[in-house]
Amino acid sequence: TIGAGELPKTTLDRARTMQNDQESGVLYLSRYPVGERLGVYKLHQLINEAVGRDSRPLWRRCPGYAIVLSPVPIADCPTRPYEPSPQAGQITRFDLLAEVSVARIREGSARGKRVDPILEARFANPARTYASLAREIGFEWLARQGDRHGFELLDLAQADYEVIEFVRKGQPVRLGAVRFAGRLRVTDPDKLRD
């Protein structure tokens, strides 16, 4: 499974959005060569330039290259169509970097504000470690994503909290994210594919 390098709400939401935005519904996997010393934010910029800002690609960094999932192929890179065919009951491994967030309704506001529940829990109880909170809260969050997107979370081998820092429009940005790895079972292939 391709993880997300740029912290989408969920990888499944982003993949669905990409397919819905494309008339043909075809997505492409490209192997994009990158330098080892390239920072995450710079890599994000280069990939967006390669596929176009509006395509909102998903990507995963590997040694010497990045795997990019996008609605347009990247020129001069090995590329193939991405045609997943999950089956009900199928068990698969996954690796995902996600910005775990929840909406908190504020008084006087019609919409909820997105917040980091792990950071909230850590501030409420400083004796708890980020590792234990990431495992507990992250598991619950990912299980809810499964209910919405056609999979059942079987186990987590990894749930590590990370802080990703970069500069956007001249301003420093800090995002909390969880790096997940584990196994899932497909419960609804259509939901998972869409």
PDB file of C-alpha atoms in Angstrom:
ATOM      1  CA  THR A   1       0.000   0.000   0.000  1.00  0.00           C
ATOM      2  CA  ILE A   2       1.291   3.463  -0.778  1.00  0.00           C
ATOM      3  CA  GLY A   3       1.530   5.736   2.229  1.00  0.00           C
ATOM      4  CA  ALA A   4       1.144   9.466   2.187  1.00  0.00           C
ATOM      5  CA  GLY A   5       4.065  11.768   2.257  1.00  0.00           C
ATOM      6  CA  GLU A   6       2.194  15.005   2.686  1.00  0.00           C
ATOM      7  CA  LEU A   7      -0.249  14.243   5.475  1.00  0.00           C
ATOM      8  CA  PRO A   8      -3.699  14.082   3.910  1.00  0.00           C
ATOM      9  CA  LYS A   9      -6.844  13.823   6.006  1.00  0.00           C
ATOM     10  CA  THR A  10      -6.739  10.156   5.038  1.00  0.00           C
ATOM     11  CA  THR A  11      -5.005   8.450   2.189  1.00  0.00           C
ATOM     12  CA  LEU A  12      -8.261   6.791   1.167  1.00  0.00           C
ATOM     13  CA  ASP A  13     -10.094  10.134   0.992  1.00  0.00           C
ATOM     14  CA  ARG A  14      -7.331  11.568  -1.207  1.00  0.00           C
ATOM     15  CA  ALA A  15      -7.248   8.565  -3.555  1.00  0.00           C
ATOM     16  CA  ARG A  16     -11.044   8.731  -3.910  1.00  0.00           C
ATOM     17  CA  THR A  17     -10.900  12.475  -4.631  1.00  0.00           C
ATOM     18  CA  MET A  18      -8.255  11.915  -7.305  1.00  0.00           C
ATOM     19  CA  GLN A  19     -10.362   9.242  -9.008  1.00  0.00           C
ATOM     20  CA  ASN A  20     -13.535  11.360  -8.851  1.00  0.00           C
ATOM     21  CA  ASP A  21     -11.691  14.354 -10.316  1.00  0.00           C
ATOM     22  CA  GLN A  22     -10.478  12.310 -13.293  1.00  0.00           C
ATOM     23  CA  GLU A  23     -12.998  11.611 -16.034  1.00  0.00           C
ATOM     24  CA  SER A  24     -11.324   8.313 -16.868  1.00  0.00           C
ATOM     25  CA  GLY A  25     -10.842   7.336 -13.210  1.00  0.00           C
ATOM     26  CA  VAL A  26      -7.335   6.061 -14.027  1.00  0.00           C
ATOM     27  CA  LEU A  27      -4.541   6.695 -11.566  1.00  0.00           C
ATOM     28  CA  TYR A  28      -0.853   6.163 -12.256  1.00  0.00           C
ATOM     29  CA  LEU A  29       2.027   4.852 -10.168  1.00  0.00           C
ATOM     30  CA  SER A  30       5.334   6.482 -11.061  1.00  0.00           C
ATOM     31  CA  ARG A  31       8.845   5.828  -9.776  1.00  0.00           C
ATOM     32  CA  TYR A  32      10.264   9.351  -9.417  1.00  0.00           C
ATOM     33  CA  PRO A  33      14.057   9.564  -8.825  1.00  0.00           C
ATOM     34  CA  VAL A  34      15.094  11.795  -5.892  1.00  0.00           C
ATOM     35  CA  GLY A  35      18.315  12.711  -4.132  1.00  0.00           C
ATOM     36  CA  GLU A  36      18.958  11.268  -0.689  1.00  0.00           C
ATOM     37  CA  ARG A  37      19.602  14.685   0.855  1.00  0.00           C
ATOM     38  CA  LEU A  38      16.400  16.263  -0.399  1.00  0.00           C
ATOM     39  CA  GLY A  39      14.129  17.491   2.420  1.00  0.00           C
ATOM     40  CA  VAL A  40      10.497  16.399   2.728  1.00  0.00           C
ATOM     41  CA  TYR A  41       9.018  19.794   1.927  1.00  0.00           C
ATOM     42  CA  LYS A  42      11.267  20.312  -1.123  1.00  0.00           C
ATOM     43  CA  LEU A  43      10.416  16.795  -2.356  1.00  0.00           C
ATOM     44  CA  HIS A  44       6.725  17.617  -1.914  1.00  0.00           C
ATOM     45  CA  GLN A  45       7.200  20.742  -4.060  1.00  0.00           C
ATOM     46  CA  LEU A  46       9.080  18.858  -6.799  1.00  0.00           C
ATOM     47  CA  ILE A  47       6.458  16.118  -7.011  1.00  0.00           C
ATOM     48  CA  ASN A  48       3.664  18.708  -7.216  1.00  0.00           C
ATOM     49  CA  GLU A  49       5.539  20.454 -10.035  1.00  0.00           C
ATOM     50  CA  ALA A  50       5.983  17.141 -11.878  1.00  0.00           C
ATOM     51  CA  VAL A  51       2.284  16.207 -11.822  1.00  0.00           C
ATOM     52  CA  GLY A  52       0.660  19.628 -11.541  1.00  0.00           C
ATOM     53  CA  ARG A  53      -0.525  21.300  -8.361  1.00  0.00           C
ATOM     54  CA  ASP A  54      -4.190  20.476  -8.968  1.00  0.00           C
ATOM     55  CA  SER A  55      -3.616  16.722  -9.099  1.00  0.00           C
ATOM     56  CA  ARG A  56      -2.769  16.454  -5.353  1.00  0.00           C
ATOM     57  CA  PRO A  57      -0.594  13.337  -5.556  1.00  0.00           C
ATOM     58  CA  LEU A  58       0.048  10.774  -2.847  1.00  0.00           C
ATOM     59  CA  TRP A  59       3.640   9.702  -2.484  1.00  0.00           C
ATOM     60  CA  ARG A  60       6.022   7.603  -0.458  1.00  0.00           C
ATOM     61  CA  ARG A  61       9.741   8.136  -0.206  1.00  0.00           C
ATOM     62  CA  CYS A  62      12.042   5.175  -0.747  1.00  0.00           C
ATOM     63  CA  PRO A  63      15.870   5.129  -0.925  1.00  0.00           C
ATOM     64  CA  GLY A  64      16.755   7.028  -4.117  1.00  0.00           C
ATOM     65  CA  TYR A  65      13.197   7.472  -5.402  1.00  0.00           C
ATOM     66  CA  ALA A  66       9.596   8.229  -4.496  1.00  0.00           C
ATOM     67  CA  ILE A  67       6.544   6.187  -5.478  1.00  0.00           C
ATOM     68  CA  VAL A  68       3.926   8.671  -6.681  1.00  0.00           C
ATOM     69  CA  LEU A  69       0.202   7.991  -7.119  1.00  0.00           C
ATOM     70  CA  SER A  70      -1.451  10.650  -9.257  1.00  0.00           C
ATOM     71  CA  PRO A  71      -4.112  11.145 -11.931  1.00  0.00           C
ATOM     72  CA  VAL A  72      -1.398  12.064 -14.468  1.00  0.00           C
ATOM     73  CA  PRO A  73       1.761  10.109 -15.312  1.00  0.00           C
ATOM     74  CA  ILE A  74       5.120  11.730 -14.628  1.00  0.00           C
ATOM     75  CA  ALA A  75       7.110  12.304 -17.830  1.00  0.00           C
ATOM     76  CA  ASP A  76      10.390  10.401 -18.241  1.00  0.00           C
ATOM     77  CA  CYS A  77       9.731   8.118 -15.239  1.00  0.00           C
ATOM     78  CA  PRO A  78       8.750   4.456 -15.115  1.00  0.00           C
ATOM     79  CA  THR A  79       4.952   4.627 -14.825  1.00  0.00           C
ATOM     80  CA  ARG A  80       2.062   2.161 -14.930  1.00  0.00           C
ATOM     81  CA  PRO A  81      -1.692   2.408 -14.384  1.00  0.00           C
ATOM     82  CA  TYR A  82      -2.812   1.805 -10.805  1.00  0.00           C
ATOM     83  CA  GLU A  83      -5.696  -0.643 -10.882  1.00  0.00           C
ATOM     84  CA  PRO A  84      -6.394  -2.034  -7.419  1.00  0.00           C
ATOM     85  CA  SER A  85      -8.709  -5.034  -7.201  1.00  0.00           C
ATOM     86  CA  PRO A  86      -9.283  -5.766  -3.515  1.00  0.00           C
ATOM     87  CA  GLN A  87     -11.408  -8.786  -2.602  1.00  0.00           C
ATOM     88  CA  ALA A  88     -13.694  -9.137   0.440  1.00  0.00           C
ATOM     89  CA  GLY A  89     -11.811 -10.986   3.168  1.00  0.00           C
ATOM     90  CA  GLN A  90      -8.404 -10.188   1.660  1.00  0.00           C
ATOM     91  CA  ILE A  91      -5.738  -9.437   4.283  1.00  0.00           C
ATOM     92  CA  THR A  92      -3.003  -6.991   3.382  1.00  0.00           C
ATOM     93  CA  ARG A  93      -0.184  -5.078   5.019  1.00  0.00           C
ATOM     94  CA  PHE A  94      -0.188  -1.297   5.033  1.00  0.00           C
ATOM     95  CA  ASP A  95       2.199   1.538   5.805  1.00  0.00           C
ATOM     96  CA  LEU A  96       0.739   5.023   6.221  1.00  0.00           C
ATOM     97  CA  LEU A  97       1.776   8.446   7.469  1.00  0.00           C
ATOM     98  CA  ALA A  98      -1.365  10.375   8.409  1.00  0.00           C
ATOM     99  CA  GLU A  99      -2.275  13.584  10.157  1.00  0.00           C
ATOM    100  CA  VAL A 100      -4.610  12.201  12.811  1.00  0.00           C
ATOM    101  CA  SER A 101      -7.202  14.847  13.533  1.00  0.00           C
ATOM    102  CA  VAL A 102     -10.731  15.190  14.835  1.00  0.00           C
ATOM    103  CA  ALA A 103     -13.277  18.008  14.640  1.00  0.00           C
ATOM    104  CA  ARG A 104     -14.078  19.809  17.905  1.00  0.00           C
ATOM    105  CA  ILE A 105     -17.182  21.998  17.879  1.00  0.00           C
ATOM    106  CA  ARG A 106     -16.499  25.408  19.426  1.00  0.00           C
ATOM    107  CA  GLU A 107     -19.232  27.495  21.003  1.00  0.00           C
ATOM    108  CA  GLY A 108     -20.669  29.969  18.528  1.00  0.00           C
ATOM    109  CA  SER A 109     -19.248  28.108  15.543  1.00  0.00           C
ATOM    110  CA  ALA A 110     -21.217  26.031  13.064  1.00  0.00           C
ATOM    111  CA  ARG A 111     -18.170  24.049  11.955  1.00  0.00           C
ATOM    112  CA  GLY A 112     -15.751  22.053  14.022  1.00  0.00           C
ATOM    113  CA  LYS A 113     -12.109  22.988  14.255  1.00  0.00           C
ATOM    114  CA  ARG A 114      -9.590  20.267  13.303  1.00  0.00           C
ATOM    115  CA  VAL A 115      -7.348  19.401  16.262  1.00  0.00           C
ATOM    116  CA  ASP A 116      -4.668  16.828  17.055  1.00  0.00           C
ATOM    117  CA  PRO A 117      -6.229  14.468  19.646  1.00  0.00           C
ATOM    118  CA  ILE A 118      -2.838  13.014  20.604  1.00  0.00           C
ATOM    119  CA  LEU A 119      -1.425  16.428  21.417  1.00  0.00           C
ATOM    120  CA  GLU A 120      -4.614  17.314  23.334  1.00  0.00           C
ATOM    121  CA  ALA A 121      -4.342  14.128  25.402  1.00  0.00           C
ATOM    122  CA  ARG A 122      -0.646  14.756  26.088  1.00  0.00           C
ATOM    123  CA  PHE A 123      -1.360  18.288  27.362  1.00  0.00           C
ATOM    124  CA  ALA A 124      -4.204  16.959  29.532  1.00  0.00           C
ATOM    125  CA  ASN A 125      -1.978  14.241  31.040  1.00  0.00           C
ATOM    126  CA  PRO A 126       1.781  14.934  30.680  1.00  0.00           C
ATOM    127  CA  ALA A 127       2.605  11.617  32.381  1.00  0.00           C
ATOM    128  CA  ARG A 128       1.385   9.739  29.273  1.00  0.00           C
ATOM    129  CA  THR A 129       3.964   9.214  26.540  1.00  0.00           C
ATOM    130  CA  TYR A 130       3.439  10.168  22.921  1.00  0.00           C
ATOM    131  CA  ALA A 131       4.131   6.530  22.023  1.00  0.00           C
ATOM    132  CA  SER A 132       1.313   5.162  24.199  1.00  0.00           C
ATOM    133  CA  LEU A 133      -1.096   7.877  23.077  1.00  0.00           C
ATOM    134  CA  ALA A 134      -0.256   7.361  19.396  1.00  0.00           C
ATOM    135  CA  ARG A 135      -0.933   3.640  19.733  1.00  0.00           C
ATOM    136  CA  GLU A 136      -4.205   4.054  21.680  1.00  0.00           C
ATOM    137  CA  ILE A 137      -5.717   7.095  19.938  1.00  0.00           C
ATOM    138  CA  GLY A 138      -4.210   6.225  16.563  1.00  0.00           C
ATOM    139  CA  PHE A 139      -5.704   2.730  16.649  1.00  0.00           C
ATOM    140  CA  GLU A 140      -9.171   4.128  17.427  1.00  0.00           C
ATOM    141  CA  TRP A 141      -8.865   6.779  14.705  1.00  0.00           C
ATOM    142  CA  LEU A 142      -7.697   4.285  12.081  1.00  0.00           C
ATOM    143  CA  ALA A 143     -10.439   1.809  13.044  1.00  0.00           C
ATOM    144  CA  ARG A 144     -13.028   4.586  12.438  1.00  0.00           C
ATOM    145  CA  GLN A 145     -11.472   5.220   9.025  1.00  0.00           C
ATOM    146  CA  GLY A 146     -11.897   1.514   8.298  1.00  0.00           C
ATOM    147  CA  ASP A 147     -15.602   1.655   9.109  1.00  0.00           C
ATOM    148  CA  ARG A 148     -16.004   4.467   6.561  1.00  0.00           C
ATOM    149  CA  HIS A 149     -13.678   3.066   3.891  1.00  0.00           C
ATOM    150  CA  GLY A 150     -14.321  -0.677   3.741  1.00  0.00           C
ATOM    151  CA  PHE A 151     -11.627  -2.265   5.880  1.00  0.00           C
ATOM    152  CA  GLU A 152     -11.172  -3.765   9.333  1.00  0.00           C
ATOM    153  CA  LEU A 153      -7.989  -2.967  11.215  1.00  0.00           C
ATOM    154  CA  LEU A 154      -6.476  -6.263  12.395  1.00  0.00           C
ATOM    155  CA  ASP A 155      -3.316  -5.095  14.125  1.00  0.00           C
ATOM    156  CA  LEU A 156      -0.795  -2.321  14.383  1.00  0.00           C
ATOM    157  CA  ALA A 157       2.881  -3.197  14.313  1.00  0.00           C
ATOM    158  CA  GLN A 158       3.775   0.500  14.434  1.00  0.00           C
ATOM    159  CA  ALA A 159       2.066   3.718  15.547  1.00  0.00           C
ATOM    160  CA  ASP A 160       4.787   6.343  16.024  1.00  0.00           C
ATOM    161  CA  TYR A 161       4.033  10.012  16.623  1.00  0.00           C
ATOM    162  CA  GLU A 162       6.141  12.433  14.600  1.00  0.00           C
ATOM    163  CA  VAL A 163       6.318  16.194  14.340  1.00  0.00           C
ATOM    164  CA  ILE A 164       6.929  17.401  10.819  1.00  0.00           C
ATOM    165  CA  GLU A 165       8.250  20.913  10.430  1.00  0.00           C
ATOM    166  CA  PHE A 166       8.451  22.962   7.252  1.00  0.00           C
ATOM    167  CA  VAL A 167       8.004  26.512   5.987  1.00  0.00           C
ATOM    168  CA  ARG A 168       4.890  27.524   4.042  1.00  0.00           C
ATOM    169  CA  LYS A 169       4.616  31.027   2.618  1.00  0.00           C
ATOM    170  CA  GLY A 170       7.491  32.153   4.827  1.00  0.00           C
ATOM    171  CA  GLN A 171       5.863  30.885   8.030  1.00  0.00           C
ATOM    172  CA  PRO A 172       7.010  27.864  10.063  1.00  0.00           C
ATOM    173  CA  VAL A 173       4.472  25.034  10.183  1.00  0.00           C
ATOM    174  CA  ARG A 174       4.437  22.126  12.650  1.00  0.00           C
ATOM    175  CA  LEU A 175       2.174  19.136  12.077  1.00  0.00           C
ATOM    176  CA  GLY A 176       1.708  16.119  14.281  1.00  0.00           C
ATOM    177  CA  ALA A 177       1.437  12.870  12.358  1.00  0.00           C
ATOM    178  CA  VAL A 178       1.360   9.153  13.091  1.00  0.00           C
ATOM    179  CA  ARG A 179       3.326   6.610  11.097  1.00  0.00           C
ATOM    180  CA  PHE A 180       1.200   3.456  11.023  1.00  0.00           C
ATOM    181  CA  ALA A 181       2.128  -0.037   9.871  1.00  0.00           C
ATOM    182  CA  GLY A 182       0.068  -3.162  10.302  1.00  0.00           C
ATOM    183  CA  ARG A 183      -2.490  -5.438   8.707  1.00  0.00           C
ATOM    184  CA  LEU A 184      -6.057  -4.911   7.591  1.00  0.00           C
ATOM    185  CA  ARG A 185      -8.870  -7.037   6.182  1.00  0.00           C
ATOM    186  CA  VAL A 186     -10.976  -5.805   3.262  1.00  0.00           C
ATOM    187  CA  THR A 187     -14.660  -5.736   4.262  1.00  0.00           C
ATOM    188  CA  ASP A 188     -16.157  -3.764   1.366  1.00  0.00           C
ATOM    189  CA  PRO A 189     -14.061  -3.779  -1.833  1.00  0.00           C
ATOM    190  CA  ASP A 190     -16.172  -1.050  -3.493  1.00  0.00           C
ATOM    191  CA  LYS A 191     -15.737   1.378  -0.585  1.00  0.00           C
ATOM    192  CA  LEU A 192     -12.018   0.628  -0.388  1.00  0.00           C
ATOM    193  CA  ARG A 193     -11.537   1.046  -4.137  1.00  0.00           C
ATOM    194  CA  ASP A 194     -13.601   4.246  -4.287  1.00  0.00           C
TER     195      ASP A 194
END
